[in-house]
PDB file of C-alpha atoms in Angstrom:
ATOM      1  CA  GLU A   1      58.352  10.996 -34.347  1.00  0.00           C
ATOM      2  CA  PRO A   2      56.619   7.606 -34.572  1.00  0.00           C
ATOM      3  CA  GLU A   3      57.135   5.325 -31.596  1.00  0.00           C
ATOM      4  CA  VAL A   4      56.337   1.854 -30.364  1.00  0.00           C
ATOM      5  CA  THR A   5      53.838   1.828 -27.529  1.00  0.00           C
ATOM      6  CA  GLN A   6      53.115  -0.895 -24.984  1.00  0.00           C
ATOM      7  CA  THR A   7      50.275  -1.469 -22.557  1.00  0.00           C
ATOM      8  CA  PRO A   8      49.984  -1.852 -19.692  1.00  0.00           C
ATOM      9  CA  SER A   9      53.135  -0.323 -18.235  1.00  0.00           C
ATOM     10  CA  HIS A  10      52.850  -2.608 -15.200  1.00  0.00           C
ATOM     11  CA  GLN A  11      50.840  -5.797 -14.809  1.00  0.00           C
ATOM     12  CA  VAL A  12      50.486  -7.736 -11.594  1.00  0.00           C
ATOM     13  CA  THR A  13      49.021 -11.202 -11.849  1.00  0.00           C
ATOM     14  CA  GLN A  14      48.718 -14.349  -9.788  1.00  0.00           C
ATOM     15  CA  MET A  15      50.598 -17.488 -10.640  1.00  0.00           C
ATOM     16  CA  GLY A  16      48.657 -19.655 -13.052  1.00  0.00           C
ATOM     17  CA  GLN A  17      46.732 -16.778 -14.606  1.00  0.00           C
ATOM     18  CA  GLU A  18      46.884 -15.857 -18.281  1.00  0.00           C
ATOM     19  CA  VAL A  19      48.252 -12.469 -19.280  1.00  0.00           C
ATOM     20  CA  ILE A  20      48.252 -10.608 -22.550  1.00  0.00           C
ATOM     21  CA  LEU A  21      50.819  -7.916 -23.151  1.00  0.00           C
ATOM     22  CA  ARG A  22      50.028  -5.470 -25.894  1.00  0.00           C
ATOM     23  CA  CYS A  23      52.204  -3.570 -28.308  1.00  0.00           C
ATOM     24  CA  VAL A  24      51.475  -1.147 -31.102  1.00  0.00           C
ATOM     25  CA  PRO A  25      54.444  -1.170 -33.495  1.00  0.00           C
ATOM     26  CA  ILE A  26      55.321   1.688 -35.815  1.00  0.00           C
ATOM     27  CA  SER A  27      52.763   1.639 -38.591  1.00  0.00           C
ATOM     28  CA  ASN A  28      54.906   0.926 -41.657  1.00  0.00           C
ATOM     29  CA  HIS A  29      57.109  -1.628 -39.917  1.00  0.00           C
ATOM     30  CA  LEU A  30      57.051  -5.233 -41.027  1.00  0.00           C
ATOM     31  CA  TYR A  31      59.059  -7.102 -38.377  1.00  0.00           C
ATOM     32  CA  PHE A  32      58.031  -7.368 -34.762  1.00  0.00           C
ATOM     33  CA  TYR A  33      59.881  -8.712 -31.757  1.00  0.00           C
ATOM     34  CA  TRP A  34      59.392  -9.550 -28.107  1.00  0.00           C
ATOM     35  CA  TYR A  35      62.211  -9.529 -25.582  1.00  0.00           C
ATOM     36  CA  ARG A  36      62.291  -9.954 -21.854  1.00  0.00           C
ATOM     37  CA  GLN A  37      64.640  -8.768 -19.150  1.00  0.00           C
ATOM     38  CA  ILE A  38      64.527 -10.355 -15.736  1.00  0.00           C
ATOM     39  CA  LEU A  39      65.516  -7.840 -13.085  1.00  0.00           C
ATOM     40  CA  GLY A  40      69.283  -7.484 -12.931  1.00  0.00           C
ATOM     41  CA  GLN A  41      69.873  -9.758 -15.913  1.00  0.00           C
ATOM     42  CA  LYS A  42      70.520  -9.265 -19.588  1.00  0.00           C
ATOM     43  CA  VAL A  43      67.914  -8.774 -22.249  1.00  0.00           C
ATOM     44  CA  GLU A  44      66.797 -12.042 -23.853  1.00  0.00           C
ATOM     45  CA  PHE A  45      65.240 -12.588 -27.244  1.00  0.00           C
ATOM     46  CA  LEU A  46      61.874 -14.333 -27.216  1.00  0.00           C
ATOM     47  CA  VAL A  47      60.424 -14.239 -30.696  1.00  0.00           C
ATOM     48  CA  SER A  48      60.346 -12.456 -34.027  1.00  0.00           C
ATOM     49  CA  PHE A  49      57.256 -12.192 -36.210  1.00  0.00           C
ATOM     50  CA  TYR A  50      56.830 -11.397 -39.871  1.00  0.00           C
ATOM     51  CA  ASN A  51      54.028 -11.747 -42.352  1.00  0.00           C
ATOM     52  CA  ASN A  52      51.644 -13.036 -39.696  1.00  0.00           C
ATOM     53  CA  GLU A  53      53.843 -15.844 -38.543  1.00  0.00           C
ATOM     54  CA  ILE A  54      56.734 -16.523 -36.222  1.00  0.00           C
ATOM     55  CA  SER A  55      60.029 -16.239 -38.101  1.00  0.00           C
ATOM     56  CA  GLU A  56      62.296 -17.213 -35.200  1.00  0.00           C
ATOM     57  CA  LYS A  57      61.916 -18.071 -31.554  1.00  0.00           C
ATOM     58  CA  SER A  58      64.286 -18.777 -28.702  1.00  0.00           C
ATOM     59  CA  GLU A  59      64.344 -21.712 -26.307  1.00  0.00           C
ATOM     60  CA  ILE A  60      62.556 -19.533 -23.771  1.00  0.00           C
ATOM     61  CA  PHE A  61      59.538 -19.214 -26.043  1.00  0.00           C
ATOM     62  CA  ASP A  62      57.880 -22.493 -25.160  1.00  0.00           C
ATOM     63  CA  ASP A  63      54.264 -23.606 -25.425  1.00  0.00           C
ATOM     64  CA  GLN A  64      53.293 -21.255 -22.618  1.00  0.00           C
ATOM     65  CA  PHE A  65      53.889 -18.317 -24.930  1.00  0.00           C
ATOM     66  CA  SER A  66      52.090 -17.225 -28.062  1.00  0.00           C
ATOM     67  CA  VAL A  67      52.075 -14.142 -30.226  1.00  0.00           C
ATOM     68  CA  GLU A  68      49.408 -12.709 -32.414  1.00  0.00           C
ATOM     69  CA  ARG A  69      48.704  -9.760 -34.626  1.00  0.00           C
ATOM     70  CA  PRO A  70      44.952  -9.655 -34.170  1.00  0.00           C
ATOM     71  CA  ASP A  71      44.432  -6.572 -36.322  1.00  0.00           C
ATOM     72  CA  GLY A  72      46.500  -4.212 -38.411  1.00  0.00           C
ATOM     73  CA  SER A  73      47.992  -2.372 -35.489  1.00  0.00           C
ATOM     74  CA  ASN A  74      48.353  -4.524 -32.370  1.00  0.00           C
ATOM     75  CA  PHE A  75      50.956  -7.179 -31.650  1.00  0.00           C
ATOM     76  CA  THR A  76      50.353  -9.245 -28.536  1.00  0.00           C
ATOM     77  CA  LEU A  77      52.292 -11.635 -26.348  1.00  0.00           C
ATOM     78  CA  LYS A  78      50.210 -14.112 -24.365  1.00  0.00           C
ATOM     79  CA  ILE A  79      51.494 -16.142 -21.461  1.00  0.00           C
ATOM     80  CA  ARG A  80      49.001 -18.911 -20.784  1.00  0.00           C
ATOM     81  CA  SER A  81      49.721 -19.900 -17.212  1.00  0.00           C
ATOM     82  CA  THR A  82      52.155 -17.544 -15.570  1.00  0.00           C
ATOM     83  CA  LYS A  83      54.913 -18.727 -13.285  1.00  0.00           C
ATOM     84  CA  LEU A  84      56.875 -16.748 -10.730  1.00  0.00           C
ATOM     85  CA  GLU A  85      59.903 -16.845 -13.036  1.00  0.00           C
ATOM     86  CA  ASP A  86      57.959 -15.036 -15.759  1.00  0.00           C
ATOM     87  CA  SER A  87      58.296 -11.860 -13.695  1.00  0.00           C
ATOM     88  CA  ALA A  88      60.319  -9.538 -15.904  1.00  0.00           C
ATOM     89  CA  MET A  89      60.217  -6.482 -18.094  1.00  0.00           C
ATOM     90  CA  TYR A  90      58.879  -7.357 -21.524  1.00  0.00           C
ATOM     91  CA  PHE A  91      59.928  -5.191 -24.433  1.00  0.00           C
ATOM     92  CA  CYS A  92      58.327  -5.074 -27.836  1.00  0.00           C
ATOM     93  CA  ALA A  93      60.279  -3.791 -30.841  1.00  0.00           C
ATOM     94  CA  SER A  94      59.632  -3.291 -34.518  1.00  0.00           C
ATOM     95  CA  SER A  95      61.708  -2.668 -37.601  1.00  0.00           C
ATOM     96  CA  GLU A  96      60.906  -1.515 -41.086  1.00  0.00           C
ATOM     97  CA  ASP A  97      62.547  -4.531 -42.620  1.00  0.00           C
ATOM     98  CA  ARG A  98      64.743  -7.396 -41.484  1.00  0.00           C
ATOM     99  CA  PRO A  99      68.200  -5.835 -41.537  1.00  0.00           C
ATOM    100  CA  TYR A 100      66.938  -2.505 -40.283  1.00  0.00           C
ATOM    101  CA  GLU A 101      67.302  -0.780 -36.935  1.00  0.00           C
ATOM    102  CA  GLN A 102      64.794  -1.782 -34.272  1.00  0.00           C
ATOM    103  CA  TYR A 103      62.647   0.614 -32.335  1.00  0.00           C
ATOM    104  CA  PHE A 104      61.817  -0.439 -28.793  1.00  0.00           C
ATOM    105  CA  GLY A 105      58.713   0.183 -26.772  1.00  0.00           C
ATOM    106  CA  PRO A 106      58.943   1.400 -23.175  1.00  0.00           C
ATOM    107  CA  GLY A 107      58.310  -2.075 -21.786  1.00  0.00           C
ATOM    108  CA  THR A 108      55.699  -3.758 -19.623  1.00  0.00           C
ATOM    109  CA  ARG A 109      56.778  -4.799 -16.155  1.00  0.00           C
ATOM    110  CA  LEU A 110      55.096  -8.114 -15.338  1.00  0.00           C
ATOM    111  CA  THR A 111      54.990  -9.171 -11.717  1.00  0.00           C
ATOM    112  CA  VAL A 112      53.739 -12.663 -10.952  1.00  0.00           C
ATOM    113  CA  THR A 113      52.809 -13.280  -7.323  1.00  0.00           C
TER     114      THR A 113
ATOM    115  CA  LYS B   1      77.474 -19.982 -22.751  1.00  0.00           C
ATOM    116  CA  ASN B   2      77.713 -16.304 -23.687  1.00  0.00           C
ATOM    117  CA  GLU B   3      77.564 -15.591 -27.375  1.00  0.00           C
ATOM    118  CA  VAL B   4      78.247 -11.910 -26.690  1.00  0.00           C
ATOM    119  CA  GLU B   5      80.783 -10.581 -24.218  1.00  0.00           C
ATOM    120  CA  GLN B   6      81.153  -6.946 -23.259  1.00  0.00           C
ATOM    121  CA  SER B   7      83.877  -5.101 -21.429  1.00  0.00           C
ATOM    122  CA  PRO B   8      84.142  -3.420 -19.120  1.00  0.00           C
ATOM    123  CA  GLN B   9      81.079  -4.338 -17.046  1.00  0.00           C
ATOM    124  CA  ASN B  10      81.215  -1.044 -15.204  1.00  0.00           C
ATOM    125  CA  LEU B  11      82.864   2.204 -16.167  1.00  0.00           C
ATOM    126  CA  THR B  12      83.149   5.511 -14.363  1.00  0.00           C
ATOM    127  CA  ALA B  13      84.477   8.521 -16.247  1.00  0.00           C
ATOM    128  CA  GLN B  14      84.957  12.216 -15.678  1.00  0.00           C
ATOM    129  CA  GLU B  15      82.945  14.545 -17.831  1.00  0.00           C
ATOM    130  CA  GLY B  16      84.767  15.230 -21.075  1.00  0.00           C
ATOM    131  CA  GLU B  17      86.652  11.945 -21.188  1.00  0.00           C
ATOM    132  CA  PHE B  18      86.769   9.715 -24.262  1.00  0.00           C
ATOM    133  CA  ILE B  19      85.054   6.411 -23.561  1.00  0.00           C
ATOM    134  CA  THR B  20      85.366   3.039 -25.264  1.00  0.00           C
ATOM    135  CA  ILE B  21      83.128   0.029 -24.690  1.00  0.00           C
ATOM    136  CA  ASN B  22      84.036  -3.258 -26.301  1.00  0.00           C
ATOM    137  CA  CYS B  23      81.960  -6.136 -27.584  1.00  0.00           C
ATOM    138  CA  SER B  24      83.145  -9.545 -28.775  1.00  0.00           C
ATOM    139  CA  TYR B  25      80.922 -12.239 -30.179  1.00  0.00           C
ATOM    140  CA  SER B  26      81.356 -15.873 -31.025  1.00  0.00           C
ATOM    141  CA  VAL B  27      78.617 -16.536 -33.577  1.00  0.00           C
ATOM    142  CA  GLY B  28      78.320 -15.634 -37.226  1.00  0.00           C
ATOM    143  CA  ILE B  29      76.272 -12.486 -37.496  1.00  0.00           C
ATOM    144  CA  SER B  30      74.341 -10.524 -40.067  1.00  0.00           C
ATOM    145  CA  ALA B  31      74.156  -7.371 -37.926  1.00  0.00           C
ATOM    146  CA  LEU B  32      75.294  -5.940 -34.629  1.00  0.00           C
ATOM    147  CA  HIS B  33      73.290  -3.462 -32.574  1.00  0.00           C
ATOM    148  CA  TRP B  34      74.372  -1.028 -29.904  1.00  0.00           C
ATOM    149  CA  LEU B  35      71.574  -0.124 -27.526  1.00  0.00           C
ATOM    150  CA  GLN B  36      71.296   2.321 -24.656  1.00  0.00           C
ATOM    151  CA  GLN B  37      69.198   1.448 -21.623  1.00  0.00           C
ATOM    152  CA  HIS B  38      68.239   4.332 -19.392  1.00  0.00           C
ATOM    153  CA  PRO B  39      67.972   4.074 -15.599  1.00  0.00           C
ATOM    154  CA  GLY B  40      64.192   3.911 -15.971  1.00  0.00           C
ATOM    155  CA  GLY B  41      64.554   0.800 -18.138  1.00  0.00           C
ATOM    156  CA  GLY B  42      63.732   2.177 -21.578  1.00  0.00           C
ATOM    157  CA  ILE B  43      65.851   0.969 -24.490  1.00  0.00           C
ATOM    158  CA  VAL B  44      66.994   3.120 -27.385  1.00  0.00           C
ATOM    159  CA  SER B  45      68.738   1.794 -30.459  1.00  0.00           C
ATOM    160  CA  LEU B  46      71.951   3.705 -31.124  1.00  0.00           C
ATOM    161  CA  PHE B  47      73.465   1.894 -34.082  1.00  0.00           C
ATOM    162  CA  MET B  48      72.993  -1.074 -36.332  1.00  0.00           C
ATOM    163  CA  LEU B  49      76.187  -2.179 -38.074  1.00  0.00           C
ATOM    164  CA  SER B  50      77.134  -4.877 -40.493  1.00  0.00           C
ATOM    165  CA  SER B  51      80.514  -3.454 -41.482  1.00  0.00           C
ATOM    166  CA  GLY B  52      82.815  -0.489 -41.041  1.00  0.00           C
ATOM    167  CA  LYS B  53      81.967   2.488 -38.923  1.00  0.00           C
ATOM    168  CA  LYS B  54      79.017   4.730 -38.107  1.00  0.00           C
ATOM    169  CA  LYS B  55      78.849   8.093 -36.365  1.00  0.00           C
ATOM    170  CA  HIS B  56      75.951   9.937 -34.718  1.00  0.00           C
ATOM    171  CA  GLY B  57      76.980  13.122 -33.001  1.00  0.00           C
ATOM    172  CA  ARG B  58      79.459  12.222 -30.247  1.00  0.00           C
ATOM    173  CA  LEU B  59      78.924   8.477 -30.687  1.00  0.00           C
ATOM    174  CA  ILE B  60      81.002   6.311 -32.988  1.00  0.00           C
ATOM    175  CA  ALA B  61      80.582   2.589 -33.529  1.00  0.00           C
ATOM    176  CA  THR B  62      83.003   0.340 -35.351  1.00  0.00           C
ATOM    177  CA  ILE B  63      82.939  -3.313 -36.243  1.00  0.00           C
ATOM    178  CA  ASN B  64      85.616  -5.739 -37.384  1.00  0.00           C
ATOM    179  CA  ILE B  65      83.859  -8.751 -38.849  1.00  0.00           C
ATOM    180  CA  GLN B  66      87.024 -10.836 -39.184  1.00  0.00           C
ATOM    181  CA  GLU B  67      87.918 -10.346 -35.525  1.00  0.00           C
ATOM    182  CA  LYS B  68      84.283 -10.583 -34.363  1.00  0.00           C
ATOM    183  CA  HIS B  69      84.650  -7.394 -32.403  1.00  0.00           C
ATOM    184  CA  SER B  70      82.895  -4.064 -32.138  1.00  0.00           C
ATOM    185  CA  SER B  71      83.575  -0.913 -30.182  1.00  0.00           C
ATOM    186  CA  LEU B  72      81.365   1.955 -29.116  1.00  0.00           C
ATOM    187  CA  HIS B  73      83.134   5.240 -28.513  1.00  0.00           C
ATOM    188  CA  ILE B  74      81.756   8.323 -26.822  1.00  0.00           C
ATOM    189  CA  THR B  75      83.693  11.530 -27.315  1.00  0.00           C
ATOM    190  CA  ALA B  76      83.485  14.420 -24.831  1.00  0.00           C
ATOM    191  CA  SER B  77      81.369  12.373 -22.417  1.00  0.00           C
ATOM    192  CA  HIS B  78      78.622  14.076 -20.455  1.00  0.00           C
ATOM    193  CA  PRO B  79      76.668  13.068 -17.342  1.00  0.00           C
ATOM    194  CA  ARG B  80      73.578  12.542 -19.499  1.00  0.00           C
ATOM    195  CA  ASP B  81      75.474   9.707 -21.232  1.00  0.00           C
ATOM    196  CA  SER B  82      75.198   7.737 -17.980  1.00  0.00           C
ATOM    197  CA  ALA B  83      73.288   4.584 -18.878  1.00  0.00           C
ATOM    198  CA  VAL B  84      73.785   0.906 -19.609  1.00  0.00           C
ATOM    199  CA  TYR B  85      75.137   0.236 -23.095  1.00  0.00           C
ATOM    200  CA  ILE B  86      74.197  -3.107 -24.580  1.00  0.00           C
ATOM    201  CA  CYS B  87      75.690  -4.933 -27.534  1.00  0.00           C
ATOM    202  CA  ALA B  88      73.378  -7.334 -29.364  1.00  0.00           C
ATOM    203  CA  VAL B  89      73.936  -9.453 -32.464  1.00  0.00           C
ATOM    204  CA  ARG B  90      71.592 -11.041 -34.962  1.00  0.00           C
ATOM    205  CA  SER B  91      72.809 -14.437 -36.009  1.00  0.00           C
ATOM    206  CA  ASP B  92      73.354 -15.122 -39.676  1.00  0.00           C
ATOM    207  CA  THR B  93      71.501 -18.438 -39.451  1.00  0.00           C
ATOM    208  CA  GLY B  94      68.119 -16.927 -38.714  1.00  0.00           C
ATOM    209  CA  ASN B  95      66.448 -14.032 -36.971  1.00  0.00           C
ATOM    210  CA  GLN B  96      67.798 -14.986 -33.527  1.00  0.00           C
ATOM    211  CA  PHE B  97      69.284 -12.300 -31.311  1.00  0.00           C
ATOM    212  CA  TYR B  98      71.919 -12.560 -28.594  1.00  0.00           C
ATOM    213  CA  PHE B  99      72.575  -9.853 -26.051  1.00  0.00           C
ATOM    214  CA  GLY B 100      75.559  -8.888 -23.955  1.00  0.00           C
ATOM    215  CA  THR B 101      75.147  -8.228 -20.264  1.00  0.00           C
ATOM    216  CA  GLY B 102      75.697  -4.523 -20.779  1.00  0.00           C
ATOM    217  CA  THR B 103      78.249  -1.944 -19.672  1.00  0.00           C
ATOM    218  CA  SER B 104      77.092   0.397 -16.956  1.00  0.00           C
ATOM    219  CA  LEU B 105      78.548   3.845 -17.605  1.00  0.00           C
ATOM    220  CA  THR B 106      78.572   6.642 -15.053  1.00  0.00           C
ATOM    221  CA  VAL B 107      79.901  10.022 -16.109  1.00  0.00           C
ATOM    222  CA  ILE B 108      80.747  12.297 -13.201  1.00  0.00           C
ATOM    223  CA  PRO B 109      80.527  16.082 -13.623  1.00  0.00           C
TER     224      PRO B 109
END
């Protein structure tokens, strides 16, 4: 069964460094999403992406964040200058079309020290 | 402000019991999702609903759009159902998503 994959599974970085989290969505899916979950808290929506542009973003998704689909398969989330409060699990998801069910990746745990 | 509220927050059940988890939301929605988060953190989508009722195996999800309420039912619960169940809604004004805080379910053999 096709699945969403994410790399790395765990990333440790120092405050102020840039990180890129990578996702490979399911191949025929058109919508892509990033979510984050700070330890012990609820999942939060960051951004949705369609047709090579952001279709919606939350208040959390400020200028520190950017997303890109650099080729036909990868979908990346970049955090330019990480802060301690960016430590969280980041989930990527994709869906075949907008009102369709989303498939989640296993997550990347980001630890900022 | 919480756009999505779930109840109960925690639930312990004996194996075989019928379980209900509730979700209420305050925004206009185009779809509601029920998700399952395993102890290891992985998230699995269980249902996406915009009206009525859906059933997968022992899981049933219902939604009442007028009352802005959804329920997830698990029949004949099993210890492997132990997980956090999350309700999430997609707003009808865009592709924005709001999540509940989750219901932590423990099913005891």
